[in-house]
Coordinates of C-alpha atoms in Angstrom, one line a residue:
Chain A
M1 CA 42.0 199.1 90.6
I2 CA 39.5 196.9 88.8
Q3 CA 36.4 198.3 87.3
T4 CA 33.8 196.7 85.1
E5 CA 30.8 198.3 83.5
D6 CA 28.1 195.9 82.3
L7 CA 30.7 193.4 81.4
T8 CA 29.2 190.5 79.4
K9 CA 30.5 187.4 77.9
R10 CA 28.5 185.2 75.5
F11 CA 29.8 182.0 73.9
T12 CA 28.5 180.8 70.6
K13 CA 29.1 177.1 70.0
S14 CA 27.8 177.2 66.5
K15 CA 25.8 179.4 64.2
K16 CA 22.7 177.3 64.7
E17 CA 22.7 177.4 68.5
A18 CA 21.8 180.3 70.6
P19 CA 24.7 181.9 72.4
I20 CA 25.2 181.0 76.0
T21 CA 25.7 183.9 78.4
A22 CA 28.4 183.2 80.9
V23 CA 28.7 186.6 82.4
D24 CA 25.8 189.0 82.3
G25 CA 26.2 192.8 82.9
L26 CA 28.8 192.6 85.6
T27 CA 29.4 196.0 87.2
L28 CA 32.0 196.0 89.9
N29 CA 34.7 198.1 91.5
V30 CA 37.6 196.6 93.4
A31 CA 39.7 199.2 95.3
E32 CA 43.5 199.2 95.5
G33 CA 44.8 196.9 98.2
E34 CA 41.4 195.2 98.6
V35 CA 41.0 191.5 98.9
F36 CA 37.9 190.7 96.9
G37 CA 36.3 187.3 97.1
F38 CA 34.3 186.2 94.1
L39 CA 31.9 183.4 95.1
G40 CA 29.5 181.4 93.0
P41 CA 28.5 177.8 92.2
N42 CA 30.3 175.8 89.5
G43 CA 29.6 177.2 86.0
A44 CA 28.6 180.5 87.4
G45 CA 31.1 182.4 85.2
K46 CA 33.8 183.1 87.7
T47 CA 36.7 181.8 85.7
T48 CA 35.3 183.5 82.5
T49 CA 35.3 186.8 84.5
V50 CA 38.9 186.2 85.6
R51 CA 39.9 185.4 82.0
M52 CA 38.4 188.6 80.8
L53 CA 40.0 190.7 83.5
T54 CA 43.4 189.2 82.7
S55 CA 42.9 189.8 79.0
L56 CA 42.9 186.2 78.1
I57 CA 39.5 186.4 76.4
A58 CA 37.6 189.4 75.1
P59 CA 34.3 190.7 76.5
S60 CA 31.2 190.4 74.3
A61 CA 29.8 193.7 75.6
G62 CA 30.6 196.2 78.3
R63 CA 33.9 197.5 79.5
A64 CA 36.5 196.5 82.0
F65 CA 39.5 198.4 83.3
V66 CA 42.4 196.9 85.2
D67 CA 44.8 199.4 86.7
K68 CA 43.2 202.0 84.4
L69 CA 44.0 199.9 81.3
Q70 CA 41.1 198.8 79.2
V71 CA 40.5 195.1 78.5
G72 CA 40.5 194.5 74.8
K73 CA 42.7 197.6 74.0
D74 CA 45.7 197.3 76.3
D75 CA 45.8 193.6 76.7
Q76 CA 49.5 193.1 76.6
K77 CA 50.1 195.9 79.2
I78 CA 47.4 194.3 81.4
R79 CA 49.1 190.9 81.2
E80 CA 52.4 192.6 82.2
R81 CA 50.8 194.0 85.3
V82 CA 48.6 191.2 86.7
G83 CA 49.5 187.9 88.1
I84 CA 47.2 184.9 87.7
L85 CA 46.9 181.6 89.4
T86 CA 44.7 179.7 86.9
E87 CA 42.1 177.2 88.1
T88 CA 44.2 174.2 86.9
P89 CA 47.7 175.5 87.0
G90 CA 49.7 173.3 84.6
M91 CA 53.4 173.2 84.9
Y92 CA 56.2 171.9 82.7
E93 CA 56.3 168.5 84.4
R94 CA 59.7 167.3 83.0
L95 CA 61.4 170.5 84.0
S96 CA 62.6 171.5 87.5
A97 CA 60.8 173.9 89.7
E98 CA 63.6 176.4 89.2
R99 CA 63.5 176.1 85.4
N100 CA 59.7 176.5 85.4
L101 CA 60.0 179.8 87.3
N102 CA 62.9 180.9 85.2
I103 CA 60.9 180.5 82.0
F104 CA 58.0 182.6 83.4
A105 CA 60.3 185.2 84.9
R106 CA 61.9 185.8 81.5
L107 CA 58.5 185.9 79.8
Y108 CA 57.4 188.5 82.2
G109 CA 60.6 190.5 81.6
V110 CA 61.8 190.2 85.2
K111 CA 65.1 192.0 85.6
D112 CA 66.7 190.0 88.4
V113 CA 65.5 186.5 87.3
P114 CA 67.7 184.4 89.7
G115 CA 67.0 186.7 92.6
Q116 CA 63.2 186.7 92.1
V117 CA 63.1 182.9 91.5
E118 CA 65.1 182.3 94.7
K119 CA 62.9 184.7 96.7
Y120 CA 59.7 183.0 95.9
L121 CA 61.1 179.4 96.1
R122 CA 62.3 180.2 99.6
M123 CA 59.1 182.1 100.5
L124 CA 57.0 179.1 99.6
S125 CA 59.4 176.5 101.1
L126 CA 60.4 175.0 97.8
W127 CA 64.0 176.0 97.7
D128 CA 65.3 172.6 98.8
R129 CA 63.3 171.0 96.0
R130 CA 64.3 173.5 93.3
F131 CA 66.2 171.0 91.1
D132 CA 63.5 168.3 91.2
E133 CA 61.2 167.7 88.3
V134 CA 57.7 169.2 88.9
G135 CA 56.2 165.9 87.9
S136 CA 57.4 164.5 91.2
F137 CA 55.7 167.3 93.2
S138 CA 52.6 166.8 95.3
K139 CA 49.5 168.8 94.5
G140 CA 50.2 171.2 97.3
M141 CA 53.7 171.8 96.1
R142 CA 52.5 172.4 92.6
Q143 CA 50.0 174.9 93.8
K144 CA 52.6 176.8 95.8
L145 CA 54.9 176.8 92.7
A146 CA 52.0 178.1 90.6
I147 CA 51.4 180.9 93.1
A148 CA 55.1 181.7 93.0
R149 CA 54.9 181.8 89.2
A150 CA 52.0 184.3 89.4
L151 CA 54.0 186.6 91.6
L152 CA 57.5 186.5 90.1
H153 CA 57.0 189.9 88.3
E154 CA 55.6 191.5 91.5
P155 CA 52.2 192.4 90.1
R156 CA 50.1 194.8 92.0
I157 CA 47.0 192.9 91.0
V158 CA 46.7 189.2 91.6
F159 CA 44.0 186.9 90.4
L160 CA 43.7 183.6 92.3
D161 CA 41.3 181.1 90.9
E162 CA 40.5 178.5 93.6
P163 CA 43.9 178.9 95.3
T164 CA 43.3 176.1 97.9
S165 CA 41.2 173.8 95.8
G166 CA 42.1 170.1 96.5
L167 CA 44.8 170.9 99.0
D168 CA 45.1 169.1 102.3
P169 CA 44.5 171.3 105.4
E170 CA 48.1 172.0 106.1
A171 CA 48.9 173.0 102.5
A172 CA 45.7 175.1 102.4
K173 CA 46.7 176.9 105.5
L174 CA 50.1 177.7 104.1
V175 CA 48.5 179.1 101.0
R176 CA 46.0 181.1 103.0
D177 CA 48.8 182.5 105.2
F178 CA 50.7 183.5 102.1
I179 CA 47.7 185.3 100.7
D180 CA 47.4 187.1 104.1
E181 CA 51.0 188.2 103.7
L182 CA 50.3 189.5 100.2
K183 CA 47.4 191.4 101.6
T184 CA 49.7 193.2 104.0
E185 CA 51.9 194.2 101.0
G186 CA 49.0 196.2 99.7
R187 CA 48.3 194.2 96.6
T188 CA 44.9 194.0 95.1
I189 CA 43.8 190.4 95.3
F190 CA 40.8 189.0 93.4
I191 CA 40.0 185.5 94.7
C192 CA 37.6 183.0 93.1
T193 CA 36.8 180.4 95.7
H194 CA 34.4 177.7 96.8
N195 CA 35.9 177.8 100.3
L196 CA 33.6 180.1 102.1
D197 CA 35.4 179.9 105.4
E198 CA 38.5 181.0 103.5
A199 CA 36.7 183.9 101.8
D200 CA 35.3 185.0 105.2
R201 CA 38.7 185.0 106.7
L202 CA 40.6 186.6 103.9
C203 CA 38.3 188.9 102.0
D204 CA 37.5 192.6 102.7
R205 CA 34.4 192.2 100.5
I206 CA 32.8 189.4 98.7
G207 CA 30.7 189.3 95.5
I208 CA 28.2 186.5 95.2
F209 CA 27.8 185.7 91.5
K210 CA 25.8 183.4 89.3
T211 CA 26.1 184.6 85.7
R212 CA 25.2 188.0 87.1
L213 CA 26.3 189.7 90.3
I214 CA 23.8 188.9 93.1
T215 CA 25.3 191.0 95.8
V216 CA 28.6 192.7 96.9
D217 CA 29.5 193.7 100.4
S218 CA 31.7 192.9 103.3
P219 CA 31.0 189.5 105.0
E220 CA 29.8 191.4 108.1
N221 CA 27.4 193.6 106.3
L222 CA 26.0 190.7 104.4
R223 CA 25.4 188.9 107.6
E224 CA 23.6 191.9 109.0
K225 CA 21.6 192.5 105.9
L226 CA 20.4 188.9 105.7
F227 CA 20.1 187.8 109.2
G228 CA 20.3 190.9 111.3
R229 CA 22.5 190.8 114.5
K230 CA 21.7 188.2 117.1
V231 CA 23.0 187.8 120.6
V232 CA 23.1 184.5 122.4
F233 CA 22.4 184.6 126.2
H234 CA 23.5 181.3 127.8
L235 CA 21.3 180.9 131.0
Q236 CA 21.6 178.5 133.9
A237 CA 18.0 177.6 133.4
M238 CA 15.3 178.8 131.1
L239 CA 12.6 180.4 133.2
P240 CA 8.9 180.3 132.0
G241 CA 7.8 183.5 130.3
L242 CA 11.3 184.8 130.0
A243 CA 11.3 185.0 126.2
E244 CA 8.0 187.0 126.2
R245 CA 9.4 189.4 128.7
V246 CA 12.5 189.9 126.7
R247 CA 10.5 190.4 123.5
G248 CA 8.6 193.2 125.3
L249 CA 11.8 195.2 125.8
P250 CA 12.0 198.3 123.5
A251 CA 15.2 197.5 121.7
V252 CA 14.5 193.8 121.0
K253 CA 13.2 192.8 117.5
D254 CA 12.8 189.1 118.3
A255 CA 13.7 186.5 120.9
Q256 CA 13.8 182.8 120.6
V257 CA 14.5 180.0 123.0
V258 CA 16.9 177.1 122.1
D259 CA 17.5 174.8 125.1
N260 CA 19.0 177.0 127.8
R261 CA 19.9 179.7 125.3
L262 CA 18.0 182.8 124.4
L263 CA 18.6 184.1 120.9
V264 CA 17.9 187.8 120.8
S265 CA 17.7 189.9 117.6
L266 CA 19.0 193.4 118.1
E267 CA 19.8 196.6 116.1
D268 CA 22.8 197.6 118.1
P269 CA 24.0 194.9 120.5
E270 CA 26.9 197.0 121.8
A271 CA 24.5 199.6 123.2
Q272 CA 21.6 197.3 124.0
N273 CA 23.2 194.2 125.6
P274 CA 23.8 195.8 129.1
G275 CA 20.1 196.6 129.4
I276 CA 19.0 193.1 128.4
V277 CA 21.4 191.5 130.8
R278 CA 20.0 193.7 133.6
A279 CA 16.5 192.8 132.6
L280 CA 17.4 189.1 132.6
V281 CA 19.0 189.3 136.0
E282 CA 16.1 191.2 137.4
A283 CA 13.8 188.5 136.1
G284 CA 15.8 185.9 138.1
A285 CA 17.8 184.4 135.3
G286 CA 21.4 183.3 135.8
V287 CA 23.4 184.6 132.9
Q288 CA 26.4 182.4 132.2
F289 CA 27.8 183.8 128.9
V290 CA 26.8 186.4 126.4
G291 CA 28.0 186.3 122.8
E292 CA 27.1 187.4 119.3
L293 CA 25.7 184.7 117.0
R294 CA 27.7 184.7 113.8
H295 CA 26.1 183.2 110.8
S296 CA 28.7 181.5 108.6
L297 CA 29.4 182.8 105.1
E298 CA 28.0 179.5 104.0
D299 CA 24.6 180.5 105.4
I300 CA 24.8 183.8 103.6
Y301 CA 25.9 182.2 100.4
L302 CA 23.3 179.5 100.4
E303 CA 20.6 182.0 101.2
M304 CA 21.6 184.4 98.4
I305 CA 21.8 181.6 95.9
R306 CA 18.4 180.3 97.0
Q307 CA 16.9 183.8 96.7
E308 CA 18.4 184.1 93.2
E309 CA 17.0 180.8 92.1
T310 CA 13.5 181.6 93.3
H311 CA 13.4 184.9 91.4
Chain B
M1 CA 65.5 187.8 68.3
S2 CA 63.5 188.9 71.4
E3 CA 64.2 187.5 74.9
R4 CA 60.7 185.9 74.9
I5 CA 61.3 184.0 71.6
R6 CA 64.6 182.7 73.0
T7 CA 62.9 181.7 76.2
I8 CA 60.3 179.7 74.3
I9 CA 62.9 178.0 72.2
G10 CA 64.9 177.1 75.3
K11 CA 61.8 175.8 77.1
E12 CA 60.7 173.7 74.1
W13 CA 64.2 172.1 73.7
A14 CA 64.5 171.5 77.4
E15 CA 61.1 169.7 77.4
V16 CA 61.6 167.8 74.1
F17 CA 65.1 166.6 74.6
K18 CA 64.4 165.4 78.2
N19 CA 62.5 162.7 76.3
K20 CA 65.3 160.3 75.3
M21 CA 63.1 158.8 72.5
V22 CA 62.8 162.1 70.8
L23 CA 66.5 162.7 71.1
F24 CA 67.1 159.2 69.7
T25 CA 64.8 159.9 66.7
V26 CA 66.3 163.2 66.0
L27 CA 69.7 161.6 65.7
F28 CA 68.8 158.2 64.3
M29 CA 66.6 159.2 61.4
P30 CA 69.0 161.6 59.7
L31 CA 71.9 159.1 60.2
L32 CA 69.8 156.4 58.6
F33 CA 68.9 158.7 55.7
T34 CA 72.6 159.4 55.3
A35 CA 73.8 155.8 55.5
L36 CA 71.3 154.5 52.9
P37 CA 72.7 156.4 49.8
L38 CA 76.2 155.7 51.0
I39 CA 75.5 152.0 51.2
M40 CA 73.9 152.1 47.8
L41 CA 76.7 154.0 46.2
G42 CA 79.2 151.7 47.8
T43 CA 77.6 148.6 46.4
M44 CA 77.1 150.1 43.0
S45 CA 80.6 151.5 42.6
G46 CA 82.1 148.1 42.1
A47 CA 79.4 146.9 39.7
V48 CA 78.9 150.0 37.6
G49 CA 81.8 150.8 35.3
A50 CA 82.1 153.9 33.2
D51 CA 80.1 152.4 30.3
A52 CA 78.2 149.8 32.1
G53 CA 74.4 149.7 32.4
D54 CA 71.6 150.1 30.0
M55 CA 70.0 153.6 29.5
T56 CA 67.0 152.3 27.7
D57 CA 64.9 151.9 30.8
M58 CA 65.8 155.4 32.0
P59 CA 63.0 158.1 31.7
A60 CA 63.5 160.0 28.5
Q61 CA 63.5 163.4 30.3
F62 CA 66.2 162.2 32.7
A63 CA 68.3 160.6 30.0
R64 CA 68.4 164.0 28.2
A65 CA 69.8 165.5 31.4
C66 CA 72.6 162.9 31.3
V67 CA 74.4 164.4 28.3
G68 CA 78.2 164.0 28.8
L69 CA 77.9 161.3 31.4
S70 CA 78.4 157.6 31.1
S71 CA 75.4 155.4 31.4
G72 CA 76.7 154.1 34.8
E73 CA 77.2 157.6 36.1
C74 CA 73.8 158.5 34.8
M75 CA 72.2 155.6 36.6
Q76 CA 74.0 156.6 39.9
I77 CA 72.7 160.2 39.6
Y78 CA 69.2 159.0 38.8
L79 CA 69.2 156.9 42.0
L80 CA 71.0 159.6 44.0
N81 CA 68.3 162.1 43.1
E82 CA 65.7 160.0 44.9
F83 CA 68.0 160.2 47.9
M84 CA 68.1 164.0 47.5
L85 CA 64.4 163.9 48.3
L86 CA 65.2 162.0 51.5
F87 CA 67.6 164.8 52.4
M88 CA 64.8 167.3 51.7
M89 CA 62.5 165.3 53.8
M90 CA 65.0 165.0 56.7
P91 CA 64.4 168.5 58.1
L92 CA 60.7 167.9 58.1
I93 CA 60.1 164.7 59.9
I94 CA 61.4 165.6 63.4
P95 CA 60.1 169.2 63.4
I96 CA 56.6 168.1 62.4
T97 CA 56.5 165.8 65.4
I98 CA 57.8 168.5 67.7
A99 CA 55.5 171.2 66.3
A100 CA 52.5 169.0 66.2
Y101 CA 52.8 168.4 69.9
S102 CA 53.8 171.9 71.0
V103 CA 50.4 173.6 71.3
V104 CA 48.1 170.6 71.9
G105 CA 50.6 169.2 74.4
E106 CA 50.4 172.4 76.4
K107 CA 46.7 172.2 76.3
A108 CA 46.8 168.6 77.6
T109 CA 49.1 169.6 80.5
R110 CA 47.2 172.7 81.2
S111 CA 50.3 174.9 80.9
L112 CA 48.9 176.9 78.0
E113 CA 46.7 179.2 80.0
P114 CA 49.5 180.5 82.3
L115 CA 51.7 180.8 79.2
L116 CA 49.1 182.9 77.3
A117 CA 48.6 185.0 80.5
T118 CA 52.1 186.3 80.2
P119 CA 52.8 189.4 78.0
I120 CA 54.0 187.2 75.1
T121 CA 52.5 188.0 71.7
T122 CA 51.0 185.4 69.5
E123 CA 53.8 186.1 66.9
E124 CA 56.5 185.6 69.5
L125 CA 54.9 182.4 70.8
L126 CA 54.6 180.9 67.3
A127 CA 58.1 182.1 66.3
G128 CA 59.5 180.5 69.4
K129 CA 57.7 177.2 68.9
G130 CA 58.4 177.2 65.2
L131 CA 62.1 177.9 65.5
A132 CA 62.4 175.4 68.3
A133 CA 61.0 172.7 66.0
V134 CA 62.8 173.8 62.7
I135 CA 66.3 174.4 64.1
P136 CA 67.1 170.8 65.3
G137 CA 65.8 169.3 62.0
V138 CA 67.7 171.7 59.8
L139 CA 70.9 171.4 61.8
A140 CA 70.7 167.6 61.8
T141 CA 70.2 167.7 58.0
L142 CA 73.2 170.0 57.5
L143 CA 75.4 167.9 59.7
C144 CA 74.3 164.7 58.0
F145 CA 74.8 166.2 54.5
G146 CA 78.3 167.3 55.6
L147 CA 79.0 163.8 56.8
F148 CA 77.5 162.4 53.5
V149 CA 79.8 164.5 51.4
A150 CA 82.8 163.8 53.5
L151 CA 82.2 160.0 53.2
L152 CA 81.5 160.0 49.4
P153 CA 85.2 159.4 48.4
L154 CA 85.3 156.4 50.8
V155 CA 82.5 154.6 48.9
G156 CA 84.3 154.9 45.6
V157 CA 82.3 157.8 44.0
G158 CA 83.8 159.2 40.9
E159 CA 84.8 162.9 40.4
R160 CA 81.8 163.7 38.3
I161 CA 79.3 162.2 40.7
F162 CA 81.0 164.0 43.6
A163 CA 80.8 167.3 41.6
Y164 CA 77.1 166.6 40.9
I165 CA 76.3 166.1 44.6
T166 CA 78.2 169.2 45.6
G167 CA 76.7 171.1 42.7
P168 CA 73.8 173.6 42.5
T169 CA 70.9 171.1 42.3
W170 CA 71.9 169.2 45.5
L171 CA 73.0 172.4 47.3
L172 CA 69.7 174.2 46.5
A173 CA 67.8 171.1 47.6
V174 CA 69.5 170.5 50.9
L175 CA 70.5 174.1 51.9
V176 CA 67.4 176.0 50.6
A177 CA 64.5 173.9 49.6
G178 CA 64.7 171.5 52.6
P179 CA 64.8 174.3 55.3
L180 CA 62.0 176.1 53.5
M181 CA 59.9 173.0 53.5
A182 CA 60.6 172.5 57.2
V183 CA 59.3 176.0 57.8
A184 CA 56.1 175.3 55.9
A185 CA 55.7 171.9 57.6
V186 CA 56.2 173.3 61.1
N187 CA 53.8 176.2 60.5
F188 CA 51.2 173.8 59.2
A189 CA 51.8 171.5 62.2
L190 CA 51.4 174.5 64.6
I191 CA 48.1 175.4 62.9
V192 CA 46.9 171.9 63.3
S193 CA 48.2 171.7 66.9
S194 CA 46.4 174.8 67.9
R195 CA 43.1 173.6 66.5
V196 CA 42.8 170.0 67.7
N197 CA 42.4 168.6 71.2
D198 CA 44.4 165.3 70.8
P199 CA 48.2 165.2 70.3
R200 CA 47.8 162.0 68.2
V201 CA 45.4 163.7 65.9
A202 CA 47.7 166.6 65.6
E203 CA 50.6 164.4 64.7
Q204 CA 48.7 162.4 62.1
L205 CA 47.1 165.4 60.4
S206 CA 50.4 167.3 60.4
T207 CA 52.1 164.6 58.4
I208 CA 49.8 165.4 55.4
I209 CA 52.3 168.1 54.5
I210 CA 54.7 165.4 53.4
V211 CA 52.3 164.3 50.6
P212 CA 53.4 166.9 48.1
L213 CA 57.0 165.8 48.6
L214 CA 56.0 162.2 48.1
A215 CA 54.3 163.3 44.9
V216 CA 57.6 164.8 43.8
L217 CA 59.4 161.6 44.7
F218 CA 57.0 159.4 42.7
G219 CA 57.0 161.9 39.9
S220 CA 60.8 161.8 39.8
L221 CA 60.8 158.0 39.9
A222 CA 58.3 157.9 37.1
G223 CA 60.4 160.4 35.1
I224 CA 57.6 163.0 35.1
I225 CA 59.6 165.4 37.2
V226 CA 63.4 165.9 36.7
L227 CA 65.2 167.3 39.7
N228 CA 67.4 169.9 38.0
V229 CA 68.3 173.5 38.9
T230 CA 65.4 175.0 37.0
N231 CA 62.8 172.8 38.7
M232 CA 64.5 173.3 42.0
L233 CA 64.3 177.1 41.7
I234 CA 60.6 176.8 40.8
G235 CA 60.0 174.6 43.8
I236 CA 61.9 177.1 46.0
L237 CA 59.8 179.9 44.8
I238 CA 56.6 177.9 45.5
M239 CA 57.9 177.1 49.0
V240 CA 58.7 180.8 49.7
V241 CA 55.1 181.7 48.8
A242 CA 53.8 178.7 50.9
D243 CA 55.9 179.7 53.9
V244 CA 54.7 183.3 53.8
A245 CA 51.1 182.2 53.5
L246 CA 51.4 179.6 56.3
V247 CA 53.2 182.0 58.7
Y248 CA 50.5 184.6 58.1
L249 CA 47.7 182.0 58.4
G250 CA 49.3 180.5 61.5
A251 CA 49.2 183.9 63.3
R252 CA 45.7 184.6 62.1
L253 CA 44.3 181.2 63.1
F254 CA 45.9 181.1 66.5
Q255 CA 42.9 182.4 68.4
R256 CA 43.8 182.5 72.1
E257 CA 40.1 182.7 73.2
V258 CA 39.0 179.7 71.1
I259 CA 42.0 177.7 72.2
L260 CA 41.2 178.4 75.9
T261 CA 37.4 178.1 75.9
R262 CA 36.7 175.4 73.3
W263 CA 39.1 172.9 74.7
K264 CA 38.0 170.6 77.5

């Protein structure tokens, strides 16, 4: 649904200054119906990438296709087919929520304007406030209205730039649940976010990006690639020499002791756990719980960025 | 007119006229410009008889245009011509303010990016914003001119003065030259608005377009320029060329990428 080949964007401030590369040779494929998380620090070029993919700005080099339409050649058609929640979604503050959506529905050429406006106002729990000026809305309500605006024309591809940025937990959850709902409708969703927990929960794959793409994979695969798979055995008491004994088992790559817990690195925990539990019991250890140690996406992200910076 | 242009016009009006001060200005300024010449004519009508007044201080070029008129009538026409320029300025003042704010204002409220992300073309966007600014100014001018003409008999204006005001020079000025100047002013203001980051700067820079009109006003007062049909037609021709050039330039200079990426 979204393909880029060596997509590059350079900005030239003046003829005297050297151009600044915001996006460097981005090659990426996002499949139809996929939720793709685009992670990176501030100034990494995420918004620039979204702007290129939504035909707001032109690439300096490389190519990009959105729904088989080429950025730079089919810009108007691309804009008809995608929905975008911009990083700072400005609204017409003096106008009502309904009027704001009406304007955009007409600009997108929506056939049933009142119907679509009502649908999304209700969906995002804004129907009762439809006649109120947007200027009186809270940040969460504005964000919901901006999401509604991005979806009025039922785009199959949706770009969400920091959808929950600055929202309180309740509003953020509502937005996340809404994105989850969009996912079930089979839309392709491209999310730029700093919220790693959100990306972990929502995204099928994530791309870690800092001017250039550092890595792309599913959160699970990234965890495995970076940290391997670890299992935590909670024991009644840590027996002396237990870690060494476990390390000696054929399937075990490593074993570490943390208080009464044994952290064991394994290739295939599903197959190897029963043998390890057996070995622990035979050694006289009381196994209380067994669970997989999940590294957070934050760990992955920070590790990838650290590796990128040391290169 | 496309649906998108109509939508932009409706949006601009809804936003602009929600501001009561703008609405007041749109109504007040033209009414003031209409009242001033009427008051002047009213006060002069009693004092100026058919052969009253001295033509010696009148600019020679203008005096030559007064053939067949009494010196009093000539004096009235001379003064009225300066008010003709006010009627030409009327459709400019409000639209300049509206147009100068229209792009930079959307930058300031961050609503420009979502707007540019819609399938609207640059031409449609500029046409919508331009028409939204021009139409109220021109309509207000036409209404005020109608009111001015309707009230002329009440302030004691003679037949020949009435005929002059409803004659080709005034009609060309109010119905053709004024709206053409409004189009030029609005397009100039839109160019400025799309290239600056501060609404105040946009407004101040945009008013530069009034300078040529002021030059005509002072030229007329000094007797260098005589506001007659020939000169009006020349002015209209110049305005048509200026309008075409400014519309073309406006579309060329409205660079979405620059507007989005250079503005902080």
